[in-house]
Coordinates of C-alpha atoms and ligand atoms in Angstrom, one line a residue:
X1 CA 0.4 22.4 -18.2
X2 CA -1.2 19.2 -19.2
X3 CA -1.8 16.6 -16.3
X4 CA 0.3 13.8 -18.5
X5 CA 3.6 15.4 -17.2
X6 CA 2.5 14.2 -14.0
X7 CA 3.6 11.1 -12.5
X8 CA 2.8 10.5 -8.7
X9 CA 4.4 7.2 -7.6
X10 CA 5.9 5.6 -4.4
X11 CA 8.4 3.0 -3.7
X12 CA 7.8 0.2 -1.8
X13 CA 10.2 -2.0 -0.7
X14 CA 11.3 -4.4 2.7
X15 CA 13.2 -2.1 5.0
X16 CA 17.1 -2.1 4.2
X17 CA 16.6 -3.1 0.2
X18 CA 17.7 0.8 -0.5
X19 CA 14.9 2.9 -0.7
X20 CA 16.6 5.7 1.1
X21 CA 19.8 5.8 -0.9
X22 CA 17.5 5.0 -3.9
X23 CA 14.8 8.3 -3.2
X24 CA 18.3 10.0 -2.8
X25 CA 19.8 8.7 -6.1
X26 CA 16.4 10.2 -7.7
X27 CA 15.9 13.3 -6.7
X28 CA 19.9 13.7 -6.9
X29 CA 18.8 13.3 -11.4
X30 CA 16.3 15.2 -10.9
X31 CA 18.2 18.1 -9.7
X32 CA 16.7 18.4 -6.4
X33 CA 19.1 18.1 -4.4
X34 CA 22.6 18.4 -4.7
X35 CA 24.1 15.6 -2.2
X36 CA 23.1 12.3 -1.6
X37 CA 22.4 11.9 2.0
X38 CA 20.4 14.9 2.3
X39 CA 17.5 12.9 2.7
X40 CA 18.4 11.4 5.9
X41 CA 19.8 15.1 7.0
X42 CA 16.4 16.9 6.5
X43 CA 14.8 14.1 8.3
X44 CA 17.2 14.0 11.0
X45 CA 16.9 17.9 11.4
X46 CA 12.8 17.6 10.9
X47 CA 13.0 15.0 13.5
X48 CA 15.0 17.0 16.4
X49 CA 12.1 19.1 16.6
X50 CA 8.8 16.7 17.7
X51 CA 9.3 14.9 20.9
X52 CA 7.4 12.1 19.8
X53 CA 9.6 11.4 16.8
X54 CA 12.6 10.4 19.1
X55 CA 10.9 7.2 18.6
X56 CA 11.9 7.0 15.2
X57 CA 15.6 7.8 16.1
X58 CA 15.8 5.2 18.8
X59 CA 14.4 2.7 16.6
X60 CA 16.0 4.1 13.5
X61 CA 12.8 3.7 11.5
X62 CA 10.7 6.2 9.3
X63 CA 7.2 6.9 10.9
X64 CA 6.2 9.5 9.1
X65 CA 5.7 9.9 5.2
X66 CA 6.7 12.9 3.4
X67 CA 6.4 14.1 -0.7
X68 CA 9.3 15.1 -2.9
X69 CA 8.9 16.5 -6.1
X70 CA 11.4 17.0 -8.7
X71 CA 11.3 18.1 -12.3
X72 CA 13.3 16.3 -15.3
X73 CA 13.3 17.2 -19.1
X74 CA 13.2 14.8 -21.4
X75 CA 14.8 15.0 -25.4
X76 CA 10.8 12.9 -26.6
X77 CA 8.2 13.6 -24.0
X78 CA 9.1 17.5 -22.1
X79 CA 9.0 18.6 -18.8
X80 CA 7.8 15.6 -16.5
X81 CA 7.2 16.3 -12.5
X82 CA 7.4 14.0 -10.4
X83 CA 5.7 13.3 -7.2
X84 CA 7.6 10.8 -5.5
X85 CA 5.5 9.8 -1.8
X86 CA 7.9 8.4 0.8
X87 CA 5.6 5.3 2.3
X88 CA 7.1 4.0 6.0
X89 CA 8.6 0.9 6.1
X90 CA 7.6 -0.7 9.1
X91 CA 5.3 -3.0 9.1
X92 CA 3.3 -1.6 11.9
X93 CA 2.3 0.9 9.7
X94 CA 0.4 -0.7 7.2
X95 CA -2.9 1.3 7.6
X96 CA -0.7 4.6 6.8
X97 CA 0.8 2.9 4.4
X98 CA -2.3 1.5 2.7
X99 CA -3.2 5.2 2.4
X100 CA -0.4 6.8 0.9
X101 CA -0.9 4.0 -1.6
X102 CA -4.5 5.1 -2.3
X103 CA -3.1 8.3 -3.5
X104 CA -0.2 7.1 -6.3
X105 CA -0.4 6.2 -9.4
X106 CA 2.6 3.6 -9.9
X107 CA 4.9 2.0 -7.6
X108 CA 8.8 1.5 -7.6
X109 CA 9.4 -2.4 -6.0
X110 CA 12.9 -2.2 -4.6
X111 CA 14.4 -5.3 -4.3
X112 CA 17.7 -6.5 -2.7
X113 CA 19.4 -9.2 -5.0
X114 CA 20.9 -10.9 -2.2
X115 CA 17.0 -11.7 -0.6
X116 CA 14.8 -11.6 -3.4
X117 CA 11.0 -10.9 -2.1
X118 CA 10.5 -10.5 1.8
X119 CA 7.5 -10.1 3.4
X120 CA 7.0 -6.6 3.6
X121 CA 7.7 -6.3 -0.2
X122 CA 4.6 -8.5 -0.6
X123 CA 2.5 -7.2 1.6
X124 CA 2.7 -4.3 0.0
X125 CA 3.0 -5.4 -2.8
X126 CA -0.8 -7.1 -2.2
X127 CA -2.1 -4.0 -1.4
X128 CA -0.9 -1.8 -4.6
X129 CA -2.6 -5.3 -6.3
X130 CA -5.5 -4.3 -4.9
X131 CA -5.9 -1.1 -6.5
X132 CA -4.3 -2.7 -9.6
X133 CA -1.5 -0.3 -9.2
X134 CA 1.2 -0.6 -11.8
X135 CA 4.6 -1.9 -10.6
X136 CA 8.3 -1.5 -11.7
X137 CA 10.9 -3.6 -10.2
X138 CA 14.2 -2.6 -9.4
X139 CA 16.6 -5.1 -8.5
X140 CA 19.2 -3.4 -5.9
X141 CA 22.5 -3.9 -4.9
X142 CA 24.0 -5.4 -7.9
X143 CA 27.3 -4.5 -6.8
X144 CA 27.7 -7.1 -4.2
X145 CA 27.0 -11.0 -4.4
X146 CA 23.4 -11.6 -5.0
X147 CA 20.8 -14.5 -6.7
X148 CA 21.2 -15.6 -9.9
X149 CA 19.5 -13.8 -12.1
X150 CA 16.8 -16.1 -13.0
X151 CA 16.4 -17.4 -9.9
X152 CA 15.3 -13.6 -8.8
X153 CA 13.0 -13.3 -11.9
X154 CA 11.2 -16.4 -11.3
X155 CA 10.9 -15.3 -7.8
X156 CA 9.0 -12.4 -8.7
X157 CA 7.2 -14.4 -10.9
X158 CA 6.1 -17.0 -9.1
X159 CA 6.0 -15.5 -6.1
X160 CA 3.8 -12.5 -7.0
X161 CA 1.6 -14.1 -10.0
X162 CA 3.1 -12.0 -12.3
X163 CA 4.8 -11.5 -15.8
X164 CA 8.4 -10.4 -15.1
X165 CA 9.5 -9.1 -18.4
X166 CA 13.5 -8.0 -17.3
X167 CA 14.7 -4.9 -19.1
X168 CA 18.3 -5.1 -18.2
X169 CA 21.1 -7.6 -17.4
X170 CA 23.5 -7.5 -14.9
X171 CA 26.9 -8.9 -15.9
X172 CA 28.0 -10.2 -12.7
X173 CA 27.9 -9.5 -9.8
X174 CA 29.7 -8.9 -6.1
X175 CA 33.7 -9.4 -7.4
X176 CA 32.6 -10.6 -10.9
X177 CA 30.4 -7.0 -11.2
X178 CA 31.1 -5.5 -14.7
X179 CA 28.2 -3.3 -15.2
X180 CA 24.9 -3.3 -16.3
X181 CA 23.5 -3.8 -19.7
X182 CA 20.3 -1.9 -21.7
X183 CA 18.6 -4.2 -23.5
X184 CA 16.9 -1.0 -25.1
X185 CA 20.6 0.5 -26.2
X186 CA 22.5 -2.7 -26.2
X187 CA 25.2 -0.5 -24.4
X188 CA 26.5 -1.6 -21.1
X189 CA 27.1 0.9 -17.8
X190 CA 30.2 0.0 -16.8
X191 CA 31.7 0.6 -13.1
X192 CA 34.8 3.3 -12.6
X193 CA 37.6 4.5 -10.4
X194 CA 38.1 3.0 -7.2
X195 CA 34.6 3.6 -5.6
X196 CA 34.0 1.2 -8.7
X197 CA 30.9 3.3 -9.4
X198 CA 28.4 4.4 -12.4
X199 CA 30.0 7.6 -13.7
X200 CA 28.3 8.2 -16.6
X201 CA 30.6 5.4 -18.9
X202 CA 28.7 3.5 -21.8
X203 CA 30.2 1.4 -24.1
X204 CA 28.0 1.2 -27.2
X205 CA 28.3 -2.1 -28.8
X206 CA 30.2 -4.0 -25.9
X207 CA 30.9 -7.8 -26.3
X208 CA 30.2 -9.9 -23.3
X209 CA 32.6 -12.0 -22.2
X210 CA 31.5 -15.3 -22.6
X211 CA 29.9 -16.7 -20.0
X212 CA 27.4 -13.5 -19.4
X213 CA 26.4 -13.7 -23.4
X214 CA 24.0 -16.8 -23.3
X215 CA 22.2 -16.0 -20.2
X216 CA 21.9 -12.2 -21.2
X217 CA 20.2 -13.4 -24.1
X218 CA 18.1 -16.1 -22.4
X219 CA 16.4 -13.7 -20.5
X220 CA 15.8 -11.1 -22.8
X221 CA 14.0 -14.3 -25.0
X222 CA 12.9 -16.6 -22.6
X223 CA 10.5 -13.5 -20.7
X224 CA 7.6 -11.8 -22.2
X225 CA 8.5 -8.6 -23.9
X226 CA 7.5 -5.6 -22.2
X227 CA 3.8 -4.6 -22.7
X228 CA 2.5 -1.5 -21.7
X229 CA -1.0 -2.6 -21.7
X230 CA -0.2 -5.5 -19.2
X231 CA 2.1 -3.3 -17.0
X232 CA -0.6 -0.8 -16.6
X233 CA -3.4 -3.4 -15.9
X234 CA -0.8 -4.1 -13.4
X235 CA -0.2 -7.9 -15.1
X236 CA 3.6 -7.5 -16.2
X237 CA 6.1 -5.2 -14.5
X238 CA 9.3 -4.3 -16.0
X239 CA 12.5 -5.5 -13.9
X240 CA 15.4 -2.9 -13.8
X241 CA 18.5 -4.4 -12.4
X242 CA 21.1 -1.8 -10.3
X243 CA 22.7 -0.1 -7.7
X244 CA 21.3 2.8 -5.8
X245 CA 24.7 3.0 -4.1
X246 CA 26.7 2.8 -7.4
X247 CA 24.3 4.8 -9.4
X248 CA 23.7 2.1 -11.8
X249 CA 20.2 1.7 -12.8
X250 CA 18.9 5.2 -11.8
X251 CA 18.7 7.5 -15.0
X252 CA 17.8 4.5 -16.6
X253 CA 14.6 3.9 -13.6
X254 CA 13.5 7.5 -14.0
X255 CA 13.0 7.0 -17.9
X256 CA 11.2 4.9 -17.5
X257 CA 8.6 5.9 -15.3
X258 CA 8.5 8.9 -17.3
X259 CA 7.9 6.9 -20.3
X260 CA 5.7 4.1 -18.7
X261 CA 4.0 5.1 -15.3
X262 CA 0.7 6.2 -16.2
X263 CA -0.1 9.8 -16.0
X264 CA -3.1 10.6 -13.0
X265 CA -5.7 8.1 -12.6
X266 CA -9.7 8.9 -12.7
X267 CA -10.4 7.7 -9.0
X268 CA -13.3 6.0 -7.8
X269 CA -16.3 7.9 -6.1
X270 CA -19.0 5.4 -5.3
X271 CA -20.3 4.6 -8.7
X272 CA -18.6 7.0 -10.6
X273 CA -14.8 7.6 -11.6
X274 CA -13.7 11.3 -11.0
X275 CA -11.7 12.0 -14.5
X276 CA -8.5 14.0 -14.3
X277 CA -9.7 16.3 -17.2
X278 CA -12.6 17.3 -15.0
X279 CA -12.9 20.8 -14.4
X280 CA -13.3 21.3 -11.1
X281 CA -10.6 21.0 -8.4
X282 CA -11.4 17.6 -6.6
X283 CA -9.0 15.5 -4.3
X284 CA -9.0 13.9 -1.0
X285 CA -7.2 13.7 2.2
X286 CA -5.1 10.5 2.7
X287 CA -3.1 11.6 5.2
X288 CA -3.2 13.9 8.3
X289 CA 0.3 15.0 10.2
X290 CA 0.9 17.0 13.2
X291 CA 2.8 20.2 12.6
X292 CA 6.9 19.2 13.8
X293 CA 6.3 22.2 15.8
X294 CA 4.7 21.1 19.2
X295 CA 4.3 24.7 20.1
X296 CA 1.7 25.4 17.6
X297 CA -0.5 22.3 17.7
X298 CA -1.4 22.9 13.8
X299 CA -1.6 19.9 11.1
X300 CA -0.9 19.5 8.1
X301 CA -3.7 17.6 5.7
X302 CA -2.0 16.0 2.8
X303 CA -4.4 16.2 -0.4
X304 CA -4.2 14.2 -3.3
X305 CA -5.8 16.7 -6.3
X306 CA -7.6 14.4 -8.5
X307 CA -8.9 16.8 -11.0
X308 CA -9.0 20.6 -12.1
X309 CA -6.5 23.5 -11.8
X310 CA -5.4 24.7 -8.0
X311 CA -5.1 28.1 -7.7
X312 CA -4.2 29.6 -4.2
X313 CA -6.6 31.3 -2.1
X314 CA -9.4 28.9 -3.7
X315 CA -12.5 27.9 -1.8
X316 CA -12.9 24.3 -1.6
X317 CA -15.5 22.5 0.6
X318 CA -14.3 19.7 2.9
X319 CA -17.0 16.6 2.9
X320 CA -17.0 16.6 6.6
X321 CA -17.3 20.2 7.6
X322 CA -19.6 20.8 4.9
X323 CA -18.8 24.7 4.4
X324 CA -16.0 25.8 1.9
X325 CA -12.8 26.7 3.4
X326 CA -10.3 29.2 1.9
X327 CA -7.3 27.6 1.2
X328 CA -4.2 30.3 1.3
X329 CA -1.4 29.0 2.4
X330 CA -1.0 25.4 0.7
X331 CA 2.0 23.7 0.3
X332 CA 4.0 21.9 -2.4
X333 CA 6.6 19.3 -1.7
X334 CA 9.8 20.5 -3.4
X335 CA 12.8 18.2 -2.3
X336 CA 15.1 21.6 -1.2
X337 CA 12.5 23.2 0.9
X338 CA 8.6 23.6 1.2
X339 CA 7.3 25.9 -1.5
X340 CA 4.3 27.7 -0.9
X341 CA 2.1 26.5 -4.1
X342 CA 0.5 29.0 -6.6
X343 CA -1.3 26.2 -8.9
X344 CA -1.3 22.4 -8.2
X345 CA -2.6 20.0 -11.0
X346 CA -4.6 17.0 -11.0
X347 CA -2.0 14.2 -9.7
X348 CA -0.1 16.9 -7.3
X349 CA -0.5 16.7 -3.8
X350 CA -0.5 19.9 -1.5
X351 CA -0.3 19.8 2.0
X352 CA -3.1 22.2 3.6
X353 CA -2.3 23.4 7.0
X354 CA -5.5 23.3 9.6
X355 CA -7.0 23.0 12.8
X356 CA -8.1 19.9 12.7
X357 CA -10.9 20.4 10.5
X358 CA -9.5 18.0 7.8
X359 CA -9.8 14.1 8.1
X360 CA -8.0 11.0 6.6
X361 CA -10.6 10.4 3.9
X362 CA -12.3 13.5 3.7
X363 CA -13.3 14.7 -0.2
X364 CA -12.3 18.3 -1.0
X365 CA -14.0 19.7 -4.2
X366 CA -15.8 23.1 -4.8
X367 CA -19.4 22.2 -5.7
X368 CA -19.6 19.6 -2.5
X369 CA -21.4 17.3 -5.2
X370 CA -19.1 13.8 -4.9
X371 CA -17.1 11.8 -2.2
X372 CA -14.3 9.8 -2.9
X373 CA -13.8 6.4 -1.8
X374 CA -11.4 3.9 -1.3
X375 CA -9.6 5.1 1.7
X376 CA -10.8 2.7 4.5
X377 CA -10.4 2.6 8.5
X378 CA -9.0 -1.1 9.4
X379 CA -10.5 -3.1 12.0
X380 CA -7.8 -3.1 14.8
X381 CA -5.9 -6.0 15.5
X382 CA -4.5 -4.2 19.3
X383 CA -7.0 -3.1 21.9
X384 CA -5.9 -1.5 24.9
X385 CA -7.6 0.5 27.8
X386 CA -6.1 3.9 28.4
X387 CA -5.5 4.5 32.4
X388 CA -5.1 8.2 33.4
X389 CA -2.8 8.7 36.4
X390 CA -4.0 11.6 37.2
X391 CA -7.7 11.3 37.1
X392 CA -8.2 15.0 36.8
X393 CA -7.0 15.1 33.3
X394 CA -10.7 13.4 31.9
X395 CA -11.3 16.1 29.8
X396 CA -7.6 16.9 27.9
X397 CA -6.8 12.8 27.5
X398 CA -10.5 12.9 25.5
X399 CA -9.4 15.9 23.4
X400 CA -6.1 14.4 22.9
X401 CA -7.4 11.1 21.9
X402 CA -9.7 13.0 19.6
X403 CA -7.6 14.7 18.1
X404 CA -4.8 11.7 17.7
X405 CA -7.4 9.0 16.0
X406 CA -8.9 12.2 13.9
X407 CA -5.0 12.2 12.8
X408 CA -5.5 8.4 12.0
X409 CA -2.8 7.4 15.0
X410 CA -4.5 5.6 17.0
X411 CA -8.5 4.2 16.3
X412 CA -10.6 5.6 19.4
X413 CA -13.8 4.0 21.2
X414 CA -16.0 4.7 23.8
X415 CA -17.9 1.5 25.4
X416 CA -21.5 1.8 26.5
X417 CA -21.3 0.2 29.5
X418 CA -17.8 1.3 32.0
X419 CA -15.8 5.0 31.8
X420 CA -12.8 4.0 30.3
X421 CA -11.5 4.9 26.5
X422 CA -10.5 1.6 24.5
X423 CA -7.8 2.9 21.8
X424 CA -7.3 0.2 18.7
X425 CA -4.3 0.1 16.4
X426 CA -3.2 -2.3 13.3
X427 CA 0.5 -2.4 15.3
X428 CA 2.4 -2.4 18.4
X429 CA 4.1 0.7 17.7
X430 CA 1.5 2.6 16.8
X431 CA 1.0 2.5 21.2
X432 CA 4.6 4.2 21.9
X433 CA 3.6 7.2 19.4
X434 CA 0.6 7.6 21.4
X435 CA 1.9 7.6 24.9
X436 CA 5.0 9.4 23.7
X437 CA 2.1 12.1 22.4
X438 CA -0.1 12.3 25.2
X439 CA 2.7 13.3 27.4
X440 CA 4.7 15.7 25.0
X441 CA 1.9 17.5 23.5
X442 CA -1.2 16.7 25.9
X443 CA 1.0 16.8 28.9
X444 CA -1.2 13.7 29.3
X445 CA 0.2 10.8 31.7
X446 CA -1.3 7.8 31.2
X447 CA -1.0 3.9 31.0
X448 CA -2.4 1.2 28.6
X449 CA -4.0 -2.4 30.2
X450 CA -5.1 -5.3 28.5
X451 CA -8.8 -4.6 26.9
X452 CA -10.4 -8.3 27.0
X453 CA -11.1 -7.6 23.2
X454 CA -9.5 -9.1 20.0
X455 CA -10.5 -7.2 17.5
X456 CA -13.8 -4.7 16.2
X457 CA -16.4 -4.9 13.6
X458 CA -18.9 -2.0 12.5
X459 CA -22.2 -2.9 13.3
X460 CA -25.0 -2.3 10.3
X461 CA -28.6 -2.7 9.9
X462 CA -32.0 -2.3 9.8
X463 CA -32.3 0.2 13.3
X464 CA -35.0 -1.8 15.1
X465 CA -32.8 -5.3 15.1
X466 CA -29.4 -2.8 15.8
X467 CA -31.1 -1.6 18.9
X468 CA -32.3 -5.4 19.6
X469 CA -28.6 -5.7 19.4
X470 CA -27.4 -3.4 21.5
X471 CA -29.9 -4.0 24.5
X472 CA -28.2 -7.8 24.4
X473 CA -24.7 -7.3 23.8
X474 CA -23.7 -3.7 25.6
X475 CA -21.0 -4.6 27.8
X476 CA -19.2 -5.9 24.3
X477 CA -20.6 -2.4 22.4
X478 CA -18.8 1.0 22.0
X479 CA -19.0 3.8 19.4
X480 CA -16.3 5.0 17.4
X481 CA -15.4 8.5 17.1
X482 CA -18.4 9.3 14.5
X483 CA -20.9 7.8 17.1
X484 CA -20.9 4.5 14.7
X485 CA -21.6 1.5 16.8
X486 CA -18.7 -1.1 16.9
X487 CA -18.8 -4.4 18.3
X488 CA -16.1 -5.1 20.5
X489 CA -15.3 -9.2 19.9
X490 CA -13.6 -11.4 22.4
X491 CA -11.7 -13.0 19.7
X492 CA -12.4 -13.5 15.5
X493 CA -14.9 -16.5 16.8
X494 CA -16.4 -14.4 18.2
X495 CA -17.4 -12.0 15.6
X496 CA -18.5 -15.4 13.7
X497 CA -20.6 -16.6 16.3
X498 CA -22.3 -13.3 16.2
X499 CA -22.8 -13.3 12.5
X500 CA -24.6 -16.6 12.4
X501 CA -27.2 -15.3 15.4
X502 CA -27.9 -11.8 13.2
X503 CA -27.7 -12.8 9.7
X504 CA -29.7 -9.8 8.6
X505 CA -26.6 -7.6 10.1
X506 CA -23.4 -7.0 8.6
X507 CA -19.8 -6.9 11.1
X508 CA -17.6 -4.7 9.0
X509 CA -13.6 -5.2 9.0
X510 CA -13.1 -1.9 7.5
X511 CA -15.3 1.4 7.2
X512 CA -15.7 4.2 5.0
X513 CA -16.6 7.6 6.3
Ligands
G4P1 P1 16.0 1.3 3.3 O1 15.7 2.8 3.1 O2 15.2 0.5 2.3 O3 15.8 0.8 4.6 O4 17.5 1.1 2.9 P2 18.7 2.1 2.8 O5 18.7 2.9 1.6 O6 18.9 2.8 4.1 O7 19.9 1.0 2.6 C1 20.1 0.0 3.5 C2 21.6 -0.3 3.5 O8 21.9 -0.9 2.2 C3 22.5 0.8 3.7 O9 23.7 0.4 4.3 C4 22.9 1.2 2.2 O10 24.1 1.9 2.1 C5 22.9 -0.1 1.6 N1 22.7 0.0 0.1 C6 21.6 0.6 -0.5 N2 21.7 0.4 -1.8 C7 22.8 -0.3 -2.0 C8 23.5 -0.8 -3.2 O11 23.0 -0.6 -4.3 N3 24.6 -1.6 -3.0 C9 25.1 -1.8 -1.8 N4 26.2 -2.5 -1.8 N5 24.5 -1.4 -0.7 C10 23.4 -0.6 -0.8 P3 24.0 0.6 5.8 O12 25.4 0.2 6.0 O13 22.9 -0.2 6.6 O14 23.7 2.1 6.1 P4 24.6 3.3 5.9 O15 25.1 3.6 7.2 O16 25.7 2.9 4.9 O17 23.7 4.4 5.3

């Protein structure tokens, strides 16, 4: 099968805009599942089995990310899969975030018509920028009273520093809601029954009443048309207009990512951009999960395949173990169960159970010959000191902690001077998943205290003025978990301070492995 049928894509959106009853809605067309709210079942049925992930039910947030893929056909362009990768919505998880968004192709914006763009929605949005990831809006929730439509588009507009170029036009909404209309068809979706919902009515060459008419038709003119150069340079994004609820919107959203979302991306590796047409199987780990089973302390390494033709069984070498692996049991993300995958294509992702061996960031590829990059550890904004209770346990709390930043939980460093383990996160929650570990799957007690630090910077340069460094500044000093050294700063002035005294080092935010 040719790699254009693939498009891998996530949706990113503030938490509440839909994106649940949206991924639902989706893989609902695509024949994945057969009722809506099977999502949240499998998830709450996934969750009951990890301790740790109580936390998500207390809080009632998502704090893991998963894959779905679902298959459509389509009358002009085939068979298209889709890999649709679930990003969490809180905003303590940026860094996992950040990652899955390494890995995608395009992105779904999901926004609520009642709030326009929040924070998170930007945030994200800035980091899919970034990459110059191409976006699609959807404008949610429709059905009840929201913006005015051009109030919304200029939003995005302004707001972003983007082209809006609006596909659709909603004629009313809330109480005045009378469905949807395609630019493309010039037919308009029209509500039904009493759940006043999107079942499957069109009228072809519909009149609109009046006072809809002249505002349909001054945003179809007064926005650029769509360009698929622009949306792909990640310059314009098409705006959808909907309800994930109501089904309006949703065939017409999966069209068009079939149509416009770019098929698999080369990806950068140093210099050089890995080609999907390449023959050999490349990809790279952006994301590392324990197993839900806390019996069996296995993981699950999500890979990305960049390029080549998966076949099970294959030998591929990780980047940092540095001997091939056989690779037997992978798995593929269908929405109804997990399917244990045959073949996997550039643009698929298969999840690779292991022992730990596989890291957020590693390269997998057979000839060992190229590393991906792009896929950054964040300086943490949280430092804590870990405080065993049971002072006995030395040995399993460093295995655990280990194992958890190796996972990409938790950041882990070791000071020079002083025994105790400093653990850095980007946010607060990040903490309760790691004492909530330690004690489930460790059977690890311990306590977090203040660290007197602010924040971290890797610490590069010529070795003779590093060790010059280090014989000054050890009590602020620790290594990371690769032995790298890391400057521990009292606050961001701090790191400035230190920049001015050793200009011919460099105090690194971020860090590649
Ligand atoms: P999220 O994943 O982005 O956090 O949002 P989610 O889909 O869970 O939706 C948040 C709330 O908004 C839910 O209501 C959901 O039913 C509602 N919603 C989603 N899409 C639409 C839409 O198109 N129209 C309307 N009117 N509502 C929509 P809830 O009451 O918070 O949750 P629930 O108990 O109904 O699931």
């Amino acid at each position: 099968m040719s790699t254009n049928s693939r498009r891998t894509f996530a949706i990113i959106s503030h938490p509440d805009a839909g994106k649940t009853t949206l991924t639902e809605k989706l893989l609902l067309q695509g024949g994945a599942i057969h009722l809506a709210g099977e999502v949240k079942a499998r998830g709450a049925a996934r969750r009951a089995r990890s301790d740790w992930m109580k936390i998500e039910q207390q809080r009632g947030i998502s704090v893991t990310s998963s894959v779905m893929t679902f298959e459509r056909a389509f009358d002009d362009l085939g068979d298209v899969t889709f890999n649709l990768l679930d990003t969490p919505g809180h905003e303590d998880f940026s860094e996992d975030t950040y990652r899955t968004l390494t890995a995608v192709d395009s992105a779904i914006m999901v926004i609520d018509a009642a709030k326009g763009i929040e924070p998170q929605t930007r945030k994200l949005f800035e980091v899919c920028r970034l990459r110059s990831v191409p976006i699609i809006t959807f404008v949610n929730k429709v059905d009840r009273e929201g913006r005015p439509v051009f109030e919304l588009l200029d939003e995005i507009a302004d707001m972003l520093a983007l082209d809006v170029s609006p596909q659709m036009f909603p004629v009313g909404m809330g109480g005045e809601f009378e469905g949807i209309l395609d630019y493309a068809t010039g037919s308009i979706a029209r509500p039904e029954g009493p759940s006043k919902e999107f079942l499957g009515k069109r009228d072809a060459n519909a009149v609109l009443p009046e006072q809809f008419a002249e505002n349909a038709e001054l945003a179809q003119i007064g926005y650029p048309e769509f360009d698929l150069e622009a949306y792909r340079s990640g310059d314009l994004t098409p705006v959808y207009f909907g309800s994930a609820l109501k089904n309006f919107g949703v065939t017409e959203l999966i069209e068009a990512i079939a149509k416009y979302a770019p098929p698999p991306r080369p990806q950068p590796a140093g210099d050089e951009h890995i080609s999907p047409e390449r023959d050999e199987v490349t990809g790279f780990i952006f994301k590392v999960q324990a197993n839900m089973d806390p019996n069996h302390r296995d993981r699950i390494a999500f890979m990305r395949q960049v390029s080549g033709t998966f076949k099970r069984g294959m030998k591929l070498t990780p980047s940092g173990l540095g001997k091939p692996i056989a690779i037997h049991s992978p798995i593929l993300f269908f929405a109804q169960d997990r399917e244990i995958a045959d073949t996997a294509e550039a643009g698929d992702i298969i999840g690779i159970p292991n022992h730990g061996t596989l890291r957020v960031g590693d390269t997998l590829s057979e000839t060992n010959t190229l590393r991906f990059t792009g896929l950054p550890n964040f300086a943490p904004e949280i430092l804590r000191r870990v405080r065993l209770k049971d002072p006995t346990k030395t040995k399993q709390l460093r295995k655990a902690l280990d194992d958890l930043s190796e996972e990409g939980v938790i950041q882990v460093f070791y000071p020079e001077l002083g025994a105790q383990h400093i653990v850095g996160v980007v946010g607060q929650l990040q903490l309760e998943v790691l004492i909530s570990r330690l004690s489930a799957e460790y059977k690890v007690e311990a306590a977090l205290e203040a660290a007197p630090f602010a924040t971290a910077r890797w610490v590069k340069g010529p070795q003779e003025l590093l060790d010059q460094f280090e014989s000054f500044n050890r009590a602020n000093l620790a290594k990371d978990r690769d032995g790298d050294l890391v400057f521990m700063a009292k606050s961001p002035w701090d790191v400035g301070y230190q920049e001015e005294k050793n200009p011919d080092l460099t105090f690194s935010a971020t860090k590649e492995r």
